[in-house]
Short mmCIF file of C-alpha atoms in Angstrom, two decimals:
data_model
loop_
_atom_site.label_atom_id
_atom_site.label_comp_id
_atom_site.label_asym_id
_atom_site.label_seq_id
_atom_site.Cartn_x
_atom_site.Cartn_y
_atom_site.Cartn_z
CA MET Z 1 43.56 241.02 66.15
CA ALA Z 2 44.67 239.85 69.54
CA ALA Z 3 46.11 236.40 69.69
CA TYR Z 4 43.98 233.75 71.35
CA ALA Z 5 45.88 231.72 73.96
CA ALA Z 6 44.54 228.18 74.14
CA ARG Z 7 43.48 227.06 77.63
CA ASP Z 8 44.92 223.88 79.11
CA GLU Z 9 42.69 223.68 82.21
CA HIS Z 10 42.19 219.91 82.04
CA ILE Z 11 45.59 219.02 80.56
CA PRO Z 12 48.30 217.58 82.84
CA ARG Z 13 51.68 219.23 82.87
CA VAL Z 14 54.06 218.53 80.01
CA ARG Z 15 55.30 214.94 79.74
CA GLU Z 16 58.88 214.08 78.97
CA LEU Z 17 58.01 211.23 76.64
CA THR Z 18 55.85 211.14 73.56
CA GLY Z 19 54.57 207.72 74.68
CA GLU Z 20 53.02 209.29 77.77
CA GLU Z 21 51.37 211.98 75.67
CA ASN Z 22 49.65 209.26 73.71
CA HIS Z 23 48.03 207.73 76.80
CA LEU Z 24 45.78 210.81 76.97
CA THR Z 25 42.25 210.78 75.56
CA GLY Z 26 41.99 210.86 71.78
CA SER Z 27 39.47 212.18 69.31
CA GLY Z 28 38.34 210.84 65.97
CA ASP Z 29 37.09 214.20 64.69
CA TRP Z 30 40.21 215.17 62.80
CA LEU Z 31 40.18 214.91 58.97
CA SER Z 32 41.95 211.72 58.06
CA ASP Z 33 41.29 211.75 54.31
CA SER Z 34 39.74 213.92 51.57
CA GLN Z 35 36.74 211.58 51.18
CA HIS Z 36 35.02 212.96 54.30
CA SER Z 37 31.28 213.08 53.58
CA GLN Z 38 31.00 216.75 54.56
CA ALA Z 39 34.25 217.89 53.01
CA SER Z 40 34.38 221.26 51.38
CA GLY Z 41 35.23 221.37 47.65
CA ASP Z 42 37.21 223.75 45.55
CA ARG Z 43 34.34 224.50 43.13
CA GLU Z 44 31.92 225.49 45.89
CA GLY Z 45 34.55 226.59 48.44
CA GLN Z 46 32.07 226.18 51.34
CA ILE Z 47 34.92 226.74 53.81
CA GLN Z 48 38.71 226.72 53.22
CA GLY Z 49 41.68 228.24 54.88
CA TYR Z 50 45.46 228.34 55.23
CA ALA Z 51 48.00 229.00 57.98
CA SER Z 52 50.51 231.78 58.18
CA ALA Z 53 53.38 229.35 58.83
CA THR Z 54 54.23 225.69 58.31
CA SER Z 55 55.69 225.51 61.83
CA VAL Z 56 55.67 227.40 65.08
CA SER Z 57 57.15 227.08 68.58
CA PRO Z 58 55.36 227.37 71.95
CA GLY Z 59 54.83 231.01 72.78
CA GLN Z 60 54.64 232.07 69.14
CA VAL Z 61 51.48 233.00 67.23
CA ILE Z 62 50.09 231.26 64.15
CA ASP Z 63 47.37 232.96 62.11
CA PHE Z 64 44.60 231.28 60.13
CA HIS Z 65 43.05 232.88 57.05
CA VAL Z 66 39.59 231.50 56.26
CA SER Z 67 37.00 232.00 53.49
CA VAL Z 68 33.38 230.91 53.84
CA HIS Z 69 31.28 230.76 50.63
CA GLU Z 70 28.07 231.89 52.37
CA GLU Z 71 28.22 234.24 55.33
CA GLN Z 72 27.73 232.05 58.39
CA SER Z 73 29.44 231.22 61.61
CA TYR Z 74 32.20 228.62 61.88
CA ARG Z 75 34.79 227.36 64.38
CA ILE Z 76 38.41 226.28 64.14
CA THR Z 77 39.38 223.14 66.06
CA VAL Z 78 43.00 222.21 66.57
CA PHE Z 79 44.16 218.60 66.90
CA ARG Z 80 47.55 217.03 67.60
CA LEU Z 81 47.96 213.91 65.46
CA GLY Z 82 49.35 210.69 67.03
CA HIS Z 83 48.20 207.32 68.27
CA TYR Z 84 45.85 208.13 71.17
CA GLY Z 85 44.28 204.72 71.52
CA ASP Z 86 43.86 204.31 67.77
CA LYS Z 87 41.79 207.53 67.54
CA GLY Z 88 44.64 209.21 65.56
CA ALA Z 89 44.49 212.61 67.21
CA ARG Z 90 43.90 214.57 70.37
CA LEU Z 91 41.74 217.68 70.63
CA ARG Z 92 43.81 220.58 71.86
CA THR Z 93 41.60 223.67 71.58
CA THR Z 94 38.56 225.18 69.82
CA SER Z 95 38.03 228.80 68.83
CA ALA Z 96 35.02 230.82 69.86
CA LYS Z 97 32.28 231.09 67.22
CA LEU Z 98 33.71 233.15 64.29
CA GLN Z 99 31.77 235.00 61.60
CA GLY Z 100 32.75 233.85 58.14
CA LYS Z 101 33.05 235.93 55.00
CA ARG Z 102 33.67 235.07 51.37
CA ARG Z 103 37.17 235.95 50.23
CA THR Z 104 38.44 236.50 46.69
CA VAL Z 105 40.08 233.65 44.86
CA PRO Z 106 43.04 235.30 43.11
CA GLY Z 107 43.97 234.57 39.51
CA ALA Z 108 47.27 233.09 38.51
CA ASP Z 109 50.20 235.37 37.72
CA PRO Z 110 50.48 235.42 33.92
CA GLU Z 111 54.28 234.93 33.96
CA THR Z 112 54.94 232.50 36.82
CA GLY Z 113 51.48 230.97 37.41
CA VAL Z 114 51.75 231.62 41.14
CA ILE Z 115 48.40 231.86 42.97
CA ALA Z 116 48.72 233.73 46.26
CA CYS Z 117 45.88 234.73 48.55
CA ASP Z 118 45.88 237.94 50.60
CA TRP Z 119 43.03 237.06 52.93
CA PRO Z 120 42.83 238.85 56.26
CA VAL Z 121 43.56 236.99 59.51
CA SER Z 122 40.47 235.21 60.77
CA TRP Z 123 41.87 233.82 63.99
CA SER Z 124 45.18 233.91 65.79
CA LEU Z 125 46.49 231.24 68.19
CA ARG Z 126 49.36 231.66 70.59
CA ILE Z 127 50.82 228.21 71.15
CA PRO Z 128 50.76 227.36 74.87
CA SER Z 129 53.98 226.44 76.59
CA GLY Z 130 52.51 223.04 77.50
CA TRP Z 131 51.89 221.88 73.94
CA ARG Z 132 54.18 219.06 72.81
CA SER Z 133 55.95 219.13 69.51
CA GLY Z 134 53.90 217.35 66.88
CA LEU Z 135 52.07 217.32 63.60
CA TYR Z 136 48.89 219.38 64.12
CA GLN Z 137 45.74 219.93 62.09
CA ALA Z 138 43.41 222.92 62.19
CA VAL Z 139 39.90 221.85 61.15
CA PHE Z 140 37.48 224.55 59.87
CA THR Z 141 33.77 223.68 60.37
CA THR Z 142 30.79 225.78 59.28
CA GLU Z 143 27.52 225.89 61.29
CA GLY Z 144 26.10 223.81 58.40
CA GLY Z 145 28.66 221.08 58.99
CA LYS Z 146 31.01 221.54 56.04
CA VAL Z 147 34.65 221.00 56.90
CA SER Z 148 38.15 221.51 55.60
CA SER Z 149 41.59 221.74 57.22
CA THR Z 150 45.23 222.68 57.10
CA PRO Z 151 48.25 221.07 58.77
CA PHE Z 152 51.10 222.67 60.68
CA VAL Z 153 53.91 221.67 63.00
CA VAL Z 154 54.59 222.64 66.61
CA ARG Z 155 58.35 222.35 67.11
CA GLU Z 156 60.61 222.19 70.16
CA PRO Z 157 63.92 223.46 68.76
CA ALA Z 158 65.58 223.64 72.22
CA ARG Z 159 65.06 219.95 72.96
CA ALA Z 160 67.36 217.36 71.40
CA SER Z 161 65.02 214.43 71.04
CA ASP Z 162 66.24 211.05 69.76
CA ILE Z 163 64.39 211.47 66.49
CA LEU Z 164 63.42 214.50 64.48
CA MET Z 165 60.61 213.87 62.01
CA VAL Z 166 60.68 216.34 59.07
CA VAL Z 167 57.31 217.00 57.49
CA PRO Z 168 57.62 217.72 53.69
CA PHE Z 169 55.67 220.95 53.30
CA THR Z 170 57.64 221.93 50.18
CA THR Z 171 56.44 218.80 48.37
CA TYR Z 172 52.91 219.32 49.69
CA GLN Z 173 52.84 222.69 47.93
CA ALA Z 174 54.41 221.40 44.73
CA TYR Z 175 51.41 219.08 44.28
CA ASN Z 176 48.74 221.47 45.60
CA MET Z 177 46.49 222.46 42.68
CA TRP Z 178 44.15 224.69 44.57
CA PRO Z 179 41.68 225.72 43.43
CA GLN Z 180 40.54 222.75 41.34
CA ASP Z 181 37.64 224.76 39.86
CA GLY Z 182 38.05 223.94 36.16
CA ARG Z 183 39.76 227.25 35.27
CA THR Z 184 42.22 228.68 37.88
CA GLY Z 185 44.23 226.06 39.76
CA LYS Z 186 47.88 225.28 39.04
CA ASN Z 187 50.69 223.37 40.64
CA LEU Z 188 54.25 222.57 39.58
CA TYR Z 189 52.98 219.82 37.27
CA ARG Z 190 49.87 221.08 35.48
CA GLY Z 191 47.04 223.54 35.24
CA TYR Z 192 43.78 224.01 33.39
CA ASN Z 193 43.69 224.61 29.65
CA LYS Z 194 41.18 226.88 27.83
CA ALA Z 195 38.71 223.97 27.62
CA GLY Z 196 38.61 223.69 31.38
CA GLU Z 197 40.46 220.39 31.37
CA VAL Z 198 43.59 219.56 33.30
CA GLY Z 199 46.50 220.13 30.92
CA GLY Z 200 50.19 219.32 31.14
CA PRO Z 201 53.49 221.11 31.53
CA GLU Z 202 52.46 223.95 29.26
CA GLU Z 203 49.77 224.99 31.76
CA ARG Z 204 51.75 224.41 34.97
CA ALA Z 205 53.08 227.03 37.37
CA HIS Z 206 56.78 227.82 37.82
CA LYS Z 207 56.12 229.16 41.29
CA VAL Z 208 53.65 228.19 44.03
CA SER Z 209 52.61 230.02 47.11
CA PHE Z 210 52.14 228.84 50.72
CA ASP Z 211 49.47 231.55 51.09
CA ARG Z 212 46.57 229.43 49.84
CA PRO Z 213 44.52 226.49 51.07
CA TYR Z 214 45.21 222.90 50.15
CA SER Z 215 42.65 221.54 47.67
CA ASP Z 216 39.13 220.48 48.74
CA ALA Z 217 39.30 219.18 52.34
CA GLY Z 218 42.79 220.56 52.92
CA ILE Z 219 44.59 217.20 53.03
CA PRO Z 220 47.98 217.51 51.28
CA ASN Z 221 49.12 215.02 48.67
CA ARG Z 222 50.42 211.77 50.28
CA PHE Z 223 49.71 213.12 53.81
CA GLU Z 224 48.84 209.57 54.86
CA MET Z 225 52.50 208.53 54.62
CA ASP Z 226 53.41 211.05 57.30
CA THR Z 227 50.41 210.34 59.55
CA SER Z 228 51.06 206.60 59.34
CA PHE Z 229 54.63 207.09 60.68
CA VAL Z 230 53.39 209.53 63.34
CA ARG Z 231 50.90 206.99 64.70
CA TRP Z 232 53.40 204.12 64.64
CA ALA Z 233 56.24 206.13 66.23
CA GLU Z 234 54.07 207.54 69.02
CA ARG Z 235 52.40 204.22 69.68
CA SER Z 236 55.92 202.74 70.00
CA GLY Z 237 56.83 205.36 72.63
CA LEU Z 238 59.69 206.83 70.58
CA ASP Z 239 61.19 210.18 71.62
CA VAL Z 240 60.19 212.26 68.63
CA THR Z 241 60.02 215.98 67.92
CA TYR Z 242 58.86 217.52 64.67
CA ALA Z 243 59.93 220.12 62.13
CA SER Z 244 58.80 221.45 58.77
CA SER Z 245 61.00 221.13 55.73
CA LEU Z 246 61.23 224.92 55.81
CA ASP Z 247 62.85 224.68 59.23
CA LEU Z 248 65.72 222.88 57.51
CA HIS Z 249 65.77 225.61 54.88
CA ASP Z 250 66.01 228.61 57.21
CA GLY Z 251 68.10 227.01 59.97
CA THR Z 252 65.44 227.14 62.65
CA ILE Z 253 66.36 223.55 63.54
CA ASP Z 254 69.96 222.43 64.20
CA THR Z 255 69.89 219.02 62.55
CA SER Z 256 73.25 217.98 64.00
CA LYS Z 257 71.91 217.53 67.56
CA TYR Z 258 69.51 214.64 66.85
CA ARG Z 259 70.48 210.99 66.72
CA ALA Z 260 68.36 210.44 63.67
CA LEU Z 261 66.23 212.44 61.21
CA PHE Z 262 63.23 210.64 59.69
CA PHE Z 263 61.62 211.69 56.41
CA ALA Z 264 58.54 209.51 56.33
CA GLY Z 265 56.60 211.07 53.51
CA HIS Z 266 56.96 212.08 49.89
CA ASP Z 267 59.99 214.43 50.14
CA GLU Z 268 60.80 215.35 46.56
CA TYR Z 269 61.39 219.10 46.54
CA TRP Z 270 64.56 220.41 48.30
CA SER Z 271 66.32 223.73 48.38
CA LYS Z 272 70.13 223.96 48.67
CA PRO Z 273 69.87 225.02 52.36
CA MET Z 274 67.66 221.98 53.07
CA LEU Z 275 70.21 219.69 51.51
CA ASP Z 276 73.01 221.43 53.39
CA SER Z 277 71.13 220.80 56.66
CA ALA Z 278 70.88 217.10 55.89
CA ARG Z 279 74.56 216.88 55.01
CA LYS Z 280 75.38 218.74 58.25
CA ALA Z 281 73.49 216.06 60.21
CA VAL Z 282 75.42 213.26 58.48
CA SER Z 283 78.76 215.06 59.12
CA ALA Z 284 77.82 215.18 62.83
CA ARG Z 285 77.18 211.41 62.73
CA SER Z 286 73.42 211.74 62.83
CA HIS Z 287 71.48 209.16 60.81
CA LEU Z 288 68.93 209.77 58.06
CA ALA Z 289 65.95 207.56 57.24
CA PHE Z 290 63.80 208.11 54.17
CA LEU Z 291 60.68 205.89 54.30
CA GLY Z 292 59.44 206.74 50.83
CA ALA Z 293 60.98 207.07 47.38
CA ASN Z 294 61.81 209.86 44.89
CA ASN Z 295 63.59 211.90 47.57
CA ILE Z 296 65.65 215.08 46.96
CA TYR Z 297 64.66 215.02 43.31
CA PHE Z 298 63.85 218.63 42.35
CA HIS Z 299 65.91 221.64 43.33
CA VAL Z 300 63.77 224.58 44.49
CA ARG Z 301 64.35 228.19 45.43
CA MET Z 302 62.49 229.89 48.25
CA GLU Z 303 61.36 233.49 47.72
CA PRO Z 304 59.40 236.12 49.73
CA SER Z 305 55.72 236.82 49.23
CA ALA Z 306 54.57 239.96 47.50
CA GLY Z 307 54.22 241.48 50.97
CA GLY Z 308 57.80 240.64 51.85
CA ARG Z 309 57.26 237.58 54.13
CA ALA Z 310 60.22 235.27 53.82
CA ASN Z 311 59.95 231.80 52.24
CA ARG Z 312 56.27 231.96 51.24
CA VAL Z 313 56.88 231.30 47.51
CA MET Z 314 58.65 228.34 46.03
CA ALA Z 315 60.17 228.42 42.54
CA CYS Z 316 60.90 225.37 40.40
CA TYR Z 317 61.24 225.93 36.64
CA LYS Z 318 62.18 222.31 35.78
CA SER Z 319 62.68 222.07 31.98
CA THR Z 320 61.84 225.73 31.39
CA PRO Z 321 64.82 228.19 31.54
CA ASP Z 322 65.19 229.60 35.04
CA PRO Z 323 65.44 233.44 34.83
CA ALA Z 324 67.17 233.81 38.24
CA PRO Z 325 69.11 230.71 39.19
CA GLY Z 326 71.40 232.19 41.87
CA ARG Z 327 74.42 230.56 43.42
CA ALA Z 328 72.73 227.20 43.93
CA GLY Z 329 72.02 226.79 40.18
CA VAL Z 330 68.93 226.38 38.13
CA THR Z 331 65.74 224.93 39.62
CA THR Z 332 65.53 221.61 37.83
CA ARG Z 333 66.24 218.00 38.81
CA TRP Z 334 69.27 217.88 41.10
CA ARG Z 335 70.88 215.32 38.74
CA ASP Z 336 70.55 217.75 35.82
CA ILE Z 337 72.15 220.85 37.36
CA SER Z 338 75.55 219.79 36.05
CA PRO Z 339 76.40 217.61 33.00
CA ASP Z 340 78.29 215.00 35.09
CA GLN Z 341 75.34 214.46 37.50
CA GLN Z 342 77.58 215.33 40.46
CA HIS Z 343 74.46 216.72 42.29
CA ALA Z 344 72.39 213.56 41.75
CA GLU Z 345 70.52 212.47 44.85
CA GLN Z 346 72.36 209.13 45.03
CA GLY Z 347 75.42 211.08 46.15
CA LEU Z 348 73.82 211.38 49.56
CA LEU Z 349 71.16 208.71 49.59
CA GLY Z 350 73.04 205.74 48.08
CA ILE Z 351 70.15 205.01 45.65
CA GLN Z 352 67.82 207.24 43.66
CA PHE Z 353 64.45 207.45 41.90
CA ASN Z 354 64.12 205.13 38.91
CA GLY Z 355 60.45 204.92 38.00
CA ILE Z 356 56.68 205.29 38.63
CA VAL Z 357 55.19 201.95 39.52
CA GLN Z 358 52.58 200.66 36.99
CA LYS Z 359 50.86 198.46 39.63
CA PRO Z 360 51.93 197.38 43.14
CA ALA Z 361 54.63 194.68 43.09
CA PRO Z 362 56.10 192.46 45.78
CA LEU Z 363 59.11 193.70 47.69
CA VAL Z 364 61.77 190.96 47.36
CA VAL Z 365 64.00 190.55 50.43
CA LYS Z 366 67.77 190.61 49.84
CA GLY Z 367 70.35 190.00 52.55
CA SER Z 368 67.95 188.33 54.95
CA GLY Z 369 70.74 187.75 57.46
CA HIS Z 370 71.19 191.48 57.90
CA TRP Z 371 70.13 193.04 61.21
CA LEU Z 372 67.36 195.02 59.44
CA TRP Z 373 65.46 191.79 58.87
CA ALA Z 374 66.20 190.25 62.29
CA GLY Z 375 63.12 188.83 63.97
CA THR Z 376 60.95 189.00 60.83
CA GLY Z 377 61.35 185.34 59.97
CA LEU Z 378 61.90 186.28 56.34
CA ARG Z 379 64.23 184.24 54.19
CA GLU Z 380 66.29 185.28 51.17
CA GLY Z 381 63.95 186.07 48.29
CA ALA Z 382 60.84 186.31 50.43
CA ARG Z 383 58.17 188.40 48.70
CA LEU Z 384 56.11 190.93 50.60
CA PRO Z 385 52.99 191.42 48.45
CA LYS Z 386 52.16 194.88 47.04
CA MET Z 387 54.95 196.60 49.04
CA VAL Z 388 56.50 198.29 46.01
CA GLY Z 389 54.04 201.00 45.06
CA VAL Z 390 53.53 204.48 43.51
CA GLU Z 391 57.25 205.30 42.95
CA ALA Z 392 60.47 203.42 43.36
CA ASP Z 393 64.19 203.96 43.84
CA GLY Z 394 67.12 201.82 42.78
CA TYR Z 395 70.93 201.77 42.64
CA ASP Z 396 72.31 203.47 39.49
CA PRO Z 397 75.92 202.51 38.72
CA LYS Z 398 76.26 205.58 36.51
CA ALA Z 399 75.36 208.02 39.32
CA PRO Z 400 77.71 209.21 42.11
CA SER Z 401 77.82 207.50 45.48
CA PRO Z 402 78.84 208.94 48.86
CA ALA Z 403 82.65 208.97 49.13
CA GLY Z 404 84.05 206.11 51.15
CA SER Z 405 80.66 204.67 51.94
CA ARG Z 406 79.39 201.07 52.13
CA ARG Z 407 76.08 200.36 50.50
CA THR Z 408 73.99 197.32 51.38
CA LEU Z 409 70.99 196.44 49.18
CA LEU Z 410 68.22 194.95 51.38
CA ALA Z 411 65.53 194.45 48.75
CA GLU Z 412 65.76 193.80 45.04
CA SER Z 413 62.30 193.88 43.49
CA PRO Z 414 61.41 193.74 39.80
CA TYR Z 415 58.49 195.98 38.82
CA GLU Z 416 56.89 197.51 35.77
CA ALA Z 417 57.44 201.25 35.39
CA LYS Z 418 54.87 203.57 33.75
CA ARG Z 419 55.72 205.19 30.49
CA LEU Z 420 53.54 207.15 28.07
CA THR Z 421 53.01 204.22 25.75
CA ALA Z 422 54.05 201.09 27.65
CA SER Z 423 55.47 199.82 30.93
CA GLN Z 424 59.17 199.05 31.15
CA PRO Z 425 60.97 196.63 33.54
CA ARG Z 426 62.80 198.17 36.47
CA VAL Z 427 64.30 196.95 39.74
CA GLN Z 428 63.49 198.59 43.07
CA HIS Z 429 66.05 198.59 45.88
CA THR Z 430 65.86 199.21 49.58
CA ALA Z 431 69.28 200.32 50.77
CA LEU Z 432 71.36 201.20 53.81
CA THR Z 433 74.47 203.29 53.16
CA GLU Z 434 77.05 203.56 55.91
CA MET Z 435 79.34 206.59 55.87
CA PRO Z 436 83.00 206.53 56.93
CA ASN Z 437 82.12 208.37 60.18
CA GLY Z 438 79.51 205.82 61.14
CA ALA Z 439 76.39 207.75 60.06
CA MET Z 440 73.76 205.63 58.27
CA VAL Z 441 71.42 206.68 55.49
CA PHE Z 442 68.43 204.37 55.01
CA VAL Z 443 66.13 204.57 51.97
CA ALA Z 444 63.07 202.41 51.72
CA GLY Z 445 62.70 202.98 47.98
CA THR Z 446 58.90 202.63 47.88
CA PHE Z 447 55.91 204.70 49.05
CA HIS Z 448 54.31 201.72 50.63
CA TRP Z 449 56.96 201.25 53.36
CA ALA Z 450 55.64 204.19 55.43
CA LEU Z 451 52.04 203.06 54.89
CA ALA Z 452 52.89 199.57 56.12
CA LEU Z 453 53.61 200.97 59.59
CA ASP Z 454 50.07 202.00 60.45
CA SER Z 455 47.81 202.60 57.48
CA ALA Z 456 45.15 200.07 56.48
CA PRO Z 457 45.14 198.11 54.23
CA HIS Z 458 48.97 198.35 53.92
CA ARG Z 459 49.97 197.32 57.46
CA ASN Z 460 52.73 194.72 57.39
CA LYS Z 461 54.24 193.21 60.53
CA HIS Z 462 57.53 192.45 58.76
CA ILE Z 463 58.03 196.08 57.78
CA GLN Z 464 57.07 197.20 61.29
CA THR Z 465 59.71 194.89 62.79
CA ALA Z 466 62.35 195.94 60.30
CA THR Z 467 61.66 199.64 60.98
CA ARG Z 468 61.92 199.03 64.72
CA ASN Z 469 65.28 197.33 64.10
CA LEU Z 470 66.37 200.36 62.12
CA VAL Z 471 65.32 202.74 64.92
CA ASN Z 472 67.07 200.65 67.56
CA ARG Z 473 70.32 200.55 65.60
CA MET Z 474 70.19 204.25 64.90
CA LEU Z 475 69.62 204.96 68.60
CA HIS Z 476 72.44 202.64 69.58
CA LYS Z 477 70.20 199.99 70.98
CA GLU Z 478 70.44 196.28 70.20
CA ALA Z 479 68.40 195.40 67.12
#
């Protein structure tokens, strides 16, 4: 199939700044959440699709593989996500009318649980040279109005922007339980039992494939954390380019040339090369900012697809014996790879995951005189309601810390952590760890920090100011 080159007849020439890009006309037709009234579902599978890559550069081709339950025409519409006058996206191109066909939903591999589609290419898009780096969404719409989607990144690896935002596609796939049809779907947590109910670890997969749609409307788990940061950053006029977590894995992106790397979403699943890329950035005095919690928690191994395409399968055996651990060790929690926890995530981040939040709790400000809190008007012990949510991080005195570093705790928030039988008290921390070479690693320690930037009802002006202070300091501007 010949690649379709999107036409930019009415698009001005490429801007230098992301802020200028966001002055262009926006569109509200992108899929912002999985509750869309016309969203496709896994049981019916009215229309669903996946992309051939998590990221692509201008001039390269990305393929889309689409299945339509009933033969009918459909279109693929591509949006760049951003601010765009509060619309949240900008329409970039639309395919010609395509004829849909129903494709086979594969069964799970009996040994690994992997579910991998081998659908033919439905439409190919060559990324125009004028397209800015960004988080994009392809929306699939049938003639009957049913919709689903899949995200991807357009990168600009040759341009050293101030900030590189890394989109956590490895974690997206870890949680993707497509198809949620009552019998087939699996992810790295659970699968269906013989009664057609969602089971536990016994039914889960040990490997997941990128060659499959995301469940239902195609919105990955916790996608709103990433889109919230994207809108805030681009509305603020920051100089941002984008990459997939797999770009850190395969070295497509040189992390050492950016002033700061931002991980805004749920970034739990990391390969050894991904971690090496982050450490390379810190060694080059680039800064890291994690705006969620539970980061760099599980070690994963990337493998080729059955057809030989690199990095299309992700393995994570967790508590099950790993049959092929390789040089990087078994695919379990990083902190469990060795008995002395020398690989624990706190060794880079300064704090680490310590619990699932029973119900949202206030974030309690610590060190209010620190530059992070400048201009917020917050005093010591101030409580920001419901800011500690979903999962939380904290300092663990038994875990390793970065050698020679200085850690500053900027929030100290009691919360109740979920357990199987009862909640248990925990303390959440927000932390800034300064390395001997001047590089900073910031960890918010809660999922609600990223949402507070630009996601109703979580918006919080204090968190917005603090994040701007963080950006300014990382970019060597006065906070």
